[in-house]
Amino acid sequence: MTISTAPVPVAAEAPAPGEPTKKRRLWAWLIFIGGAIYFLVPLGATFYWSLRAEKDVLGFEAYRRLFEDSRFWPSFTESVVNAVAAIILSLLIIVPTAYWVTLRLPKLRPVVEFITLLPFVIPAVVLVFGLIRLYGRPPLLLTRTYGSSRVLLVCAYAALSFPYMFRSVDNGLRAMDVRSLTEAAQSLGAGWATILRRVIFPNLRVALLSGALLTFAIVIGELTIALFMAQHTFGPYMAELTRSKVYEPSAMAVVAFAITWVAMGMIALITRSGQRR
Amino acid sequence: MSEAFLSLEGVRKEFSGVVAVEDFNLEVAPGEFVSFLGPSGCGKTTTLRMVAGFEPPTSGTIRLAGEDVTYAKPNERNIGMVFQSYALFPNMTVSENIGFGLRIRKEDGTARESRVAELLDLIHMPDKGKAYPRELSGGQQQRVALARALAIRPQLLLLDEPLSALDAKIRDELRAEIRRIQRQLNITTVYVTHDQEEALALSDRIVVMSRGRMEQVGVPFEIYNNPTTGFVASFVGQLNRLPATVIDRDEGRLRVGSGEVRTTSGIESEPGTEVSLMMRPEELTLDAEADNVLQGTVEAVTFLGSIVRVQVAVDGGRLTADLFNERLLVLPVAGDSTQISFPAHACWVMV
């Protein structure tokens, strides 16, 4: 067999398309590094600052003081409970709505999508004054006690989560054949509640989790609404800490950041394992 | 025929003013297998969905086992349904899918398990109970969907193009399977398809539909051999159509191009009327001796294995002949001049 001449032109051509690729890759790296610096330097500086609570020694003194603060855990737990309640409320509103829109009112999808996006458009300050003005006067008087204000706060958080929740649920619903699954379940004798509980919710698991974790990440450190409703949650606690302490707020920022990242990591993990299944 | 088990009377469906189905009247006997056959958009699926309860009819009555179910909810009809897209619940195993309807009916655990095992045997998948739908092939998924629909012991089984998403080979296998199971359980079945071969092979009776109307109802043999409308004749099977002019009504003589042909099926038109002469490709031969012989030129020859399809241009039109393949067959070649012939009983006239 003679040596084929075919590879020669290929070899000759190779550097030509290779060069722009290399160039592009270099740019990609530069942009990535630039972005990384932009995000990591403040974070690193904050972390470094948080380690300097003791004179001349780097250590976790600020974290120790933070965790020992009598108000840290109560405010943190309160925010976690609020977040969980908001997630559940949001799910109960969004899942049936998105399901019904997909199944029966597909023409209304843009409208519903727009409505769920409103929390992005309306600043939290505006939202909270609206809420207080509407629900804080007779006959509702929801802002009268701490408990009833908290209910109002959870409702507001549920609304804040709509953009994330609707998007993930909608994606999840699009990924399955909602109509056929519904009709199959119907012909087997299932009613609406059963279909939602046994068919729709279980198949939305991954989508719901990612929506829920995003909601959790937002609610846990939310400041504006909680502050105006005079709630002793994590957000106002962090803000107050910033005003009165030097090193603890940095420690706090790192902790809050870690919580968010853990939430994000869990989304990635769950989504990936969901795809593998 | 015994008393109708499923009956549709004057059923009509409009979607925002557009008529999807009209004047649909049908009685289905217990244990009968009826197919709705037609092109997409002919209203066959809409009709099936009205029987299932997913769409309320605009007017008309649907009766099932003597009961008026026209406006009954789908989950109160006890009808098993199989979908083109399988529609298995992805979060449940095969066994859980099959047992879903029984669970809804609150049947207790052991009864449910034995019923599920029974159905897994019926579909020849006894060891797949723990598998998830995504681990199965399309054909297996559709078997499971069939088992799930049958598990609830439905009064009626509805199948909406169940084989359309499958490969040809699997399709033939599953087709035979569906017929076997239907016979074995003697369950009244309505089957929707656009595939005439499927309808002919499976059905006791076929309803051919076009543009929201029933064109013809009959057993497969009748639908194929005695189509009553031009639509049925051309939709079911291949068909030759030659323009012809009536010469003599009583003798069945017609002029085709410059030649003359004879038919034994009746002619209703006056002499001189322009009509169409219809015949099936498998009834044409290239022999020189027959009741009707036309001269022509071979245009194309397609070898299809068991059949050789020959297209011949004749004076006044073009004819397709399907010849059975045999080893001694001499294949004609395009450009050959030939005669093409058919018996008088094989052709009929349509206006």
XYZ file of C-alpha atoms in Angstrom:
628
model
C 0.000 0.000 0.000
C 1.272 3.426 -0.843
C 1.210 6.253 1.603
C -1.985 8.150 1.272
C -1.689 11.756 0.259
C -4.976 12.628 1.880
C -3.618 13.696 5.302
C -1.203 16.197 3.754
C -3.687 18.948 2.892
C -5.417 18.348 6.209
C -2.120 18.821 8.037
C -1.386 21.918 5.997
C -4.776 23.367 6.765
C -4.725 22.516 10.435
C -2.937 25.610 11.779
C -5.208 27.963 9.896
C -8.466 27.116 11.712
C -6.416 26.341 14.832
C -5.223 29.889 15.291
C -8.593 31.611 15.788
C -9.615 28.768 18.096
C -6.531 29.364 20.218
C -7.150 33.074 20.198
C -10.735 32.588 21.190
C -9.707 30.264 23.974
C -7.228 32.808 25.266
C -9.940 35.461 25.354
C -12.279 33.098 27.113
C -9.657 32.509 29.784
C -8.953 36.229 30.167
C -12.623 36.967 30.632
C -12.960 34.100 33.060
C -9.972 35.239 35.097
C -11.194 38.826 35.081
C -14.601 37.710 36.302
C -13.063 35.467 38.928
C -10.946 38.317 40.269
C -13.975 40.603 40.358
C -15.888 38.101 42.494
C -13.158 36.460 44.509
C -11.086 39.431 45.666
C -13.859 41.035 47.766
C -14.827 37.625 49.068
C -11.235 36.793 49.933
C -10.752 40.180 51.565
C -13.914 39.747 53.599
C -12.798 36.301 54.687
C -9.338 37.633 55.572
C -10.864 40.470 57.590
C -13.143 38.066 59.417
C -10.091 36.124 60.592
C -8.482 39.135 62.240
C -10.726 39.564 65.277
C -7.824 38.804 67.641
C -4.889 41.136 67.592
C -1.895 39.935 65.562
C -3.346 36.416 65.090
C -5.430 34.971 62.275
C -8.227 32.860 63.724
C -11.903 32.085 63.912
C -12.559 34.315 66.939
C -15.154 36.390 65.019
C -17.043 33.217 64.067
C -16.949 31.988 67.658
C -18.363 35.272 68.896
C -20.938 35.282 66.140
C -22.236 31.804 66.930
C -22.261 32.623 70.624
C -24.313 35.761 70.139
C -27.663 35.086 71.788
C -29.563 36.469 68.804
C -27.759 34.609 66.018
C -29.473 31.224 66.262
C -33.011 32.472 67.022
C -32.967 34.872 64.081
C -31.419 32.244 61.836
C -33.998 29.602 62.804
C -36.809 32.074 62.378
C -35.637 32.837 58.846
C -35.316 29.140 58.032
C -38.869 28.513 59.217
C -40.085 31.528 57.219
C -38.253 30.267 54.141
C -39.736 26.780 54.423
C -43.222 28.195 54.933
C -42.794 30.526 51.961
C -41.597 27.648 49.788
C -44.578 25.484 50.688
C -47.032 28.321 50.118
C -45.396 29.204 46.826
C -45.507 25.580 45.647
C -49.171 25.262 46.551
C -49.949 28.348 44.502
C -47.585 27.924 41.560
C -47.810 24.211 40.796
C -51.604 24.026 40.313
C -51.551 27.358 38.460
C -48.748 26.384 36.086
C -50.342 22.967 35.622
C -53.716 24.413 34.740
C -52.204 26.992 32.420
C -50.221 24.303 30.599
C -53.202 21.990 30.347
C -56.152 24.254 29.693
C -55.111 27.870 29.162
C -51.881 27.807 27.150
C -52.804 31.169 25.645
C -52.592 32.727 29.115
C -49.037 31.575 29.694
C -47.418 34.935 28.713
C -49.808 36.762 31.026
C -49.084 34.475 33.964
C -45.387 34.622 33.212
C -45.523 38.411 33.302
C -47.406 38.419 36.589
C -44.894 36.088 38.189
C -42.102 38.377 37.007
C -43.550 41.420 38.808
C -41.495 40.888 41.983
C -38.408 41.498 39.836
C -39.784 44.786 38.623
C -41.276 46.137 41.841
C -38.612 47.164 44.384
C -38.958 45.514 47.771
C -39.508 48.925 49.411
C -42.492 49.614 47.205
C -43.816 46.115 47.797
C -43.576 46.366 51.553
C -45.306 49.768 51.728
C -48.047 48.433 49.493
C -48.475 45.438 51.755
C -48.523 47.479 54.938
C -50.967 50.010 53.537
C -53.324 47.338 52.289
C -53.130 44.753 55.052
C -52.274 47.013 57.965
C -55.595 48.843 58.069
C -59.065 47.664 58.985
C -60.624 45.243 58.468
C -57.512 43.084 57.975
C -55.056 44.574 60.487
C -52.498 41.900 59.711
C -49.647 44.054 61.037
C -51.105 44.354 64.516
C -49.241 41.521 66.198
C -45.799 40.047 65.595
C -47.316 36.703 64.597
C -49.753 38.126 62.087
C -47.019 40.309 60.606
C -44.959 37.173 60.222
C -47.758 35.540 58.257
C -47.828 38.591 56.011
C -44.045 38.391 55.648
C -44.219 34.737 54.577
C -46.878 35.645 52.012
C -44.632 38.410 50.682
C -41.713 35.971 50.461
C -43.895 33.515 48.571
C -44.612 36.306 46.095
C -40.900 37.093 45.845
C -40.252 33.474 44.936
C -42.780 33.415 42.077
C -40.312 34.287 39.290
C -37.997 31.418 40.251
C -40.725 28.989 41.148
C -42.879 29.545 38.076
C -39.888 29.244 35.780
C -38.642 25.992 37.238
C -42.135 24.477 37.455
C -42.947 25.587 33.925
C -39.717 24.031 32.641
C -40.525 20.844 34.501
C -44.031 20.718 33.042
C -42.761 21.329 29.527
C -40.393 18.425 29.909
C -43.282 16.006 30.367
C -46.380 15.216 28.349
C -48.774 16.879 30.774
C -51.909 16.337 28.739
C -51.459 12.638 28.037
C -50.346 11.909 31.595
C -53.377 13.757 32.944
C -55.766 11.992 30.606
C -54.200 8.609 31.309
C -54.664 9.190 35.040
C -58.211 10.442 34.491
C -59.231 7.416 32.465
C -57.848 5.235 35.273
C -60.238 6.961 37.646
C -58.097 9.667 39.232
C -59.522 13.089 40.170
C -57.663 16.407 40.061
C -56.223 16.216 43.573
C -54.924 12.693 42.997
C -53.415 13.628 39.656
C -51.563 16.567 41.199
C -50.375 14.554 44.185
C -49.504 11.264 42.525
C -48.492 12.246 39.006
C -47.621 15.920 38.641
C -45.777 16.670 41.902
C -43.591 13.530 41.862
C -42.517 14.155 38.276
C -41.680 17.765 39.064
C -39.382 16.791 41.926
C -36.164 18.092 40.409
C -37.773 21.285 39.130
C -39.425 21.924 42.495
C -36.195 21.417 44.396
C -34.275 23.905 42.328
C -37.069 26.463 42.691
C -37.264 25.796 46.405
C -33.550 26.161 46.996
C -33.401 29.435 45.080
C -36.271 30.703 47.201
C -34.447 29.580 50.309
C -31.315 31.455 49.290
C -33.266 34.678 48.751
C -35.453 34.520 51.837
C -32.735 33.624 54.293
C -30.992 36.998 54.060
C -33.891 39.226 53.002
C -33.654 42.608 54.678
C -36.038 45.279 53.387
C -39.428 43.678 53.918
C -38.464 42.057 57.203
C -37.112 45.368 58.507
C -40.249 47.352 57.690
C -42.430 44.689 59.229
C -40.297 44.789 62.363
C -39.358 41.112 62.194
C -36.408 39.669 64.100
C -35.146 37.603 61.202
C -31.665 36.950 59.919
C -31.561 39.879 57.469
C -32.217 42.673 59.992
C -29.897 40.939 62.438
C -27.093 40.996 59.878
C -27.768 44.659 59.114
C -27.691 45.604 62.769
C -24.522 43.639 63.325
C -22.865 45.615 60.543
C -23.579 48.825 62.377
C -22.389 47.725 65.811
C -19.529 45.258 65.271
C -16.288 45.278 63.319
C -15.263 41.706 62.483
C -18.454 39.739 63.025
C -20.279 41.192 59.986
C -17.506 39.854 57.754
C -17.772 36.432 59.391
C -21.509 36.679 58.915
C -21.130 37.563 55.232
C -18.935 34.511 54.702
C -21.453 32.298 56.503
C -24.363 33.694 54.475
C -22.351 33.191 51.322
C -21.589 29.616 52.282
C -25.277 28.920 52.881
C -26.143 30.241 49.433
C -23.397 28.206 47.834
C -24.469 25.050 49.587
C -27.978 25.694 48.279
C -26.635 26.185 44.739
C -24.439 23.108 45.006
C -27.428 21.074 46.089
C -29.411 22.277 43.063
C -26.594 21.221 40.749
C -26.238 17.863 42.466
C -29.932 17.079 42.489
C -30.436 18.184 38.901
C -27.562 16.057 37.743
C -28.678 12.955 39.624
C -32.179 13.583 38.283
C -30.876 13.570 34.738
C -28.922 10.405 35.295
C -31.956 8.543 36.590
C -75.843 -8.507 15.981
C -76.738 -8.298 19.627
C -77.748 -5.107 21.405
C -75.347 -2.184 21.018
C -72.875 -1.853 23.860
C -71.575 1.525 22.814
C -73.746 3.837 20.797
C -73.185 7.305 19.399
C -76.255 9.143 18.152
C -76.045 12.310 16.120
C -72.779 13.282 17.759
C -71.391 16.640 16.723
C -68.390 18.608 17.911
C -67.461 22.184 17.163
C -64.304 23.957 18.261
C -65.050 27.673 18.430
C -67.397 27.494 15.462
C -65.347 25.070 13.375
C -67.036 21.716 12.892
C -64.692 18.866 13.797
C -67.215 16.011 13.786
C -70.800 15.969 12.593
C -73.676 13.548 12.269
C -71.768 10.649 13.784
C -73.960 7.600 14.345
C -72.547 4.249 15.346
C -73.527 1.176 17.298
C -70.803 -1.109 18.567
C -71.687 -4.639 19.684
C -70.203 -6.164 22.847
C -66.754 -7.611 22.146
C -66.539 -5.914 18.782
C -63.323 -4.326 17.474
C -64.136 -1.145 15.555
C -61.549 1.122 13.916
C -61.901 4.778 13.012
C -59.806 5.227 9.893
C -58.994 8.486 8.151
C -56.356 11.100 7.421
C -55.243 13.519 10.129
C -57.868 16.128 10.906
C -60.758 13.892 9.856
C -62.263 13.916 13.361
C -61.436 10.343 14.350
C -59.414 11.267 17.413
C -61.944 13.917 18.445
C -64.673 11.274 18.298
C -62.600 8.909 20.413
C -61.927 11.670 22.917
C -65.648 12.312 23.208
C -66.188 8.629 23.979
C -63.402 8.803 26.571
C -64.928 11.941 28.080
C -62.024 14.310 27.402
C -64.155 16.469 25.118
C -67.865 17.090 25.634
C -69.876 16.794 22.401
C -71.576 19.953 21.161
C -74.689 17.874 20.616
C -75.711 14.234 20.398
C -75.771 11.326 22.811
C -73.190 8.734 23.787
C -74.423 5.596 25.539
C -72.262 2.982 27.180
C -73.818 -0.276 28.423
C -77.239 1.338 28.217
C -76.231 4.351 30.281
C -76.091 7.896 28.961
C -72.473 8.982 29.500
C -72.480 11.968 27.145
C -71.409 14.390 29.856
C -69.974 11.985 32.430
C -66.476 12.796 33.682
C -63.663 10.711 32.183
C -62.752 9.284 35.584
C -66.285 7.985 36.089
C -66.619 6.021 32.846
C -64.464 2.968 33.537
C -62.874 3.139 30.120
C -59.328 2.000 29.431
C -57.320 4.256 27.166
C -54.022 3.765 25.351
C -52.212 6.786 23.925
C -49.850 7.230 21.008
C -47.226 8.648 23.381
C -47.648 5.727 25.857
C -48.198 8.247 28.692
C -46.694 5.974 31.329
C -46.062 7.677 34.663
C -42.278 8.167 34.685
C -42.061 8.242 38.472
C -43.581 4.773 38.858
C -42.303 1.283 38.081
C -44.069 -0.926 35.567
C -45.995 -2.640 38.366
C -46.976 0.659 39.939
C -48.135 1.938 36.571
C -50.292 -1.122 35.973
C -51.609 -1.018 39.532
C -52.366 2.732 39.489
C -56.028 2.401 38.541
C -56.561 -0.318 41.136
C -54.941 1.869 43.762
C -57.336 4.673 42.902
C -60.154 2.164 43.292
C -58.740 1.323 46.736
C -58.312 -2.367 45.956
C -56.317 -4.021 48.705
C -52.633 -4.870 48.312
C -52.749 -8.608 47.641
C -55.615 -8.403 45.137
C -53.742 -5.632 43.387
C -50.488 -7.557 43.265
C -52.090 -10.663 41.818
C -53.926 -8.608 39.199
C -50.688 -6.848 38.225
C -48.896 -10.216 37.939
C -51.754 -11.522 35.801
C -51.402 -8.575 33.409
C -47.617 -8.821 33.270
C -48.156 -12.415 32.112
C -50.741 -11.304 29.589
C -48.274 -8.915 27.948
C -45.428 -11.476 28.226
C -43.312 -9.302 30.511
C -43.507 -11.189 33.813
C -40.050 -10.128 35.032
C -40.236 -6.420 34.167
C -42.430 -5.328 37.064
C -39.659 -3.455 38.865
C -38.343 -1.649 35.781
C -39.013 2.032 35.186
C -40.646 3.076 31.890
C -37.475 4.805 30.657
C -35.642 1.464 30.860
C -38.031 -0.138 28.363
C -38.212 -0.025 24.583
C -41.101 1.761 22.876
C -42.880 -1.504 22.139
C -42.535 -2.653 25.746
C -43.776 0.686 27.036
C -46.863 0.444 24.887
C -47.512 -3.097 26.160
C -47.342 -1.773 29.703
C -49.712 1.047 28.761
C -52.110 -1.569 27.399
C -51.833 -3.613 30.587
C -52.423 -0.495 32.682
C -55.577 0.300 30.712
C -56.829 -3.291 31.077
C -56.002 -3.647 34.770
C -59.123 -1.790 35.855
C -61.318 -4.261 33.927
C -62.712 -1.472 31.762
C -66.036 -1.821 29.987
C -64.451 -0.407 26.877
C -60.919 -0.151 25.518
C -59.898 2.879 23.474
C -56.661 2.997 21.519
C -55.495 6.259 19.961
C -52.905 5.490 17.255
C -51.056 3.195 19.662
C -48.568 1.929 17.072
C -47.697 5.169 15.280
C -44.585 5.884 17.307
C -43.079 2.427 16.801
C -40.738 0.840 14.236
C -42.348 -1.180 11.445
C -41.286 -4.544 12.806
C -42.387 -3.881 16.393
C -45.581 -2.416 15.000
C -46.534 -5.680 13.284
C -45.722 -7.686 16.405
C -47.694 -5.464 18.702
C -50.581 -5.336 16.263
C -50.933 -9.097 16.458
C -50.577 -8.870 20.238
C -53.358 -6.310 20.533
C -55.682 -8.491 18.486
C -54.806 -11.600 20.520
C -55.440 -9.840 23.830
C -58.650 -8.264 22.580
C -59.960 -11.667 21.459
C -58.830 -13.355 24.642
C -60.594 -10.830 26.894
C -63.427 -10.269 24.438
C -63.353 -6.581 25.282
C -65.237 -4.045 23.189
C -62.584 -1.916 21.510
C -62.418 1.287 19.513
C -59.176 1.854 17.646
C -58.105 5.064 15.941
C -55.591 4.935 13.107
C -54.570 6.621 9.868
C -52.958 3.394 8.674
C -55.345 1.459 6.445
C -53.333 -1.740 6.740
C -53.659 -1.621 10.531
C -57.396 -1.041 10.304
C -57.892 -3.831 7.754
C -55.829 -6.324 9.723
C -57.308 -5.649 13.164
C -60.913 -4.681 12.838
C -64.247 -6.430 12.865
C -65.620 -3.255 11.362
C -64.064 -0.072 10.027
C -65.490 3.445 10.082
C -63.797 5.470 7.351
C -63.899 9.186 8.138
C -63.126 12.294 6.181
C -63.522 15.939 7.113
C -65.563 15.239 10.228
C -67.994 12.856 8.559
C -68.425 9.110 8.354
C -67.757 8.037 4.786
C -68.480 4.336 5.085
C -68.941 1.721 7.784
C -68.310 -1.935 7.059
C -66.234 -5.056 7.532
C -62.683 -4.735 6.110
C -63.424 -6.946 3.088
C -66.395 -4.801 2.145
C -64.572 -1.507 2.703
C -61.739 -2.619 0.477
C -63.694 -4.320 -2.274
C -66.844 -2.235 -2.387
C -65.951 1.303 -1.415
C -69.061 3.438 -1.677
C -67.386 6.810 -2.057
C -64.442 8.054 -4.058
C -62.703 9.032 -0.841
C -62.907 5.546 0.644
C -61.806 3.977 -2.632
C -58.704 6.143 -2.854
C -57.843 6.250 0.862
C -58.065 2.523 1.492
C -55.547 0.748 -0.712
C -54.146 1.810 -4.056
C -56.548 2.630 -6.814
C -56.480 3.262 -10.546
C -58.799 5.859 -11.938
C -59.359 6.274 -15.681
C -61.619 8.864 -17.267
C -64.332 7.095 -19.281
C -67.528 7.844 -21.163
C -70.647 5.708 -20.864
C -71.621 4.053 -24.157
C -74.253 1.541 -23.132
C -75.627 1.387 -19.644
C -77.262 -2.048 -19.784
C -74.347 -3.822 -21.453
C -71.866 -2.011 -19.226
C -69.829 -0.640 -22.108
C -67.624 2.434 -21.743
C -65.174 4.314 -23.935
C -61.670 4.782 -22.562
C -59.413 6.851 -24.790
C -59.807 5.292 -28.212
C -60.649 1.840 -26.857
C -63.632 0.259 -25.194
C -64.032 -1.599 -21.899
C -66.793 -3.576 -20.255
C -67.812 -3.738 -16.609
C -70.243 -6.069 -14.879
C -70.894 -3.697 -11.998
C -73.872 -1.488 -12.625
C -73.747 1.892 -14.362
C -76.303 4.467 -13.298
C -75.307 7.297 -15.623
C -76.863 8.076 -18.983
C -74.911 7.223 -22.148
C -72.504 10.020 -22.985
C -71.817 10.889 -19.323
C -68.209 11.399 -18.308
C -67.376 9.048 -15.427
C -64.352 7.526 -13.714
C -63.502 3.873 -14.105
C -61.871 2.456 -10.989
C -59.821 -0.700 -10.452
C -57.334 -2.070 -7.909
C -53.726 -2.495 -9.089
C -53.616 -6.133 -7.984
C -56.406 -7.017 -10.426
C -54.487 -5.784 -13.464
C -52.195 -8.060 -15.460
C -50.007 -7.686 -18.506
C -51.731 -10.691 -20.145
C -53.153 -10.413 -23.614
C -56.293 -12.368 -22.833
C -58.970 -10.850 -20.628
C -62.334 -9.111 -20.855
C -60.640 -5.751 -21.210
C -57.289 -5.228 -22.894
C -55.696 -1.798 -23.350
C -52.515 -1.008 -25.255
C -49.861 1.051 -23.563
C -46.212 1.785 -22.856
C -44.359 0.796 -19.701
C -43.300 3.947 -17.847
C -41.728 2.584 -14.685
C -41.111 -0.718 -12.950
C -40.629 -0.859 -9.185
C -39.488 -4.088 -7.597
C -40.986 -4.374 -4.098
C -40.063 -7.947 -3.225
C -43.261 -9.905 -3.189
C -44.822 -7.443 -5.602
C -43.647 -5.834 -8.814
C -45.349 -2.506 -9.471
C -45.610 -1.586 -13.153
C -46.851 1.778 -14.366
C -48.246 1.806 -17.872
C -49.327 4.834 -19.891
C -52.470 4.042 -21.846
C -54.570 6.142 -24.149
C -56.487 8.403 -21.786
C -54.437 8.008 -18.629
C -52.004 5.927 -16.580
C -52.542 2.567 -14.882
C -50.604 0.859 -12.124
C -50.490 -2.928 -12.019
C -49.227 -4.887 -9.007
C -47.917 -8.242 -10.212
C -47.068 -11.030 -7.798
C -43.419 -11.846 -7.958
C -42.428 -15.338 -9.035
C -39.143 -16.757 -10.196
C -40.251 -17.116 -13.771
C -41.594 -13.603 -14.038
C -40.034 -11.649 -16.887
C -39.684 -8.084 -15.669
C -40.886 -5.550 -18.200
C -38.581 -2.638 -18.964
C -39.521 1.027 -19.177
C -40.266 1.934 -22.769
C -41.645 -1.509 -23.696
C -44.970 -1.464 -25.388
C -47.370 -3.790 -23.678
C -50.970 -4.635 -23.166
C -52.605 -4.226 -19.793
C -55.763 -6.089 -18.981
C -58.411 -6.680 -16.347
C -61.604 -8.707 -16.038
C -65.000 -7.016 -16.374
C -65.885 -7.743 -12.726
C -62.727 -5.993 -11.433
C -63.659 -2.481 -12.463
C -66.449 -0.193 -11.375
C -67.771 3.201 -12.254
C -67.847 6.321 -10.109
C -69.341 9.618 -11.089
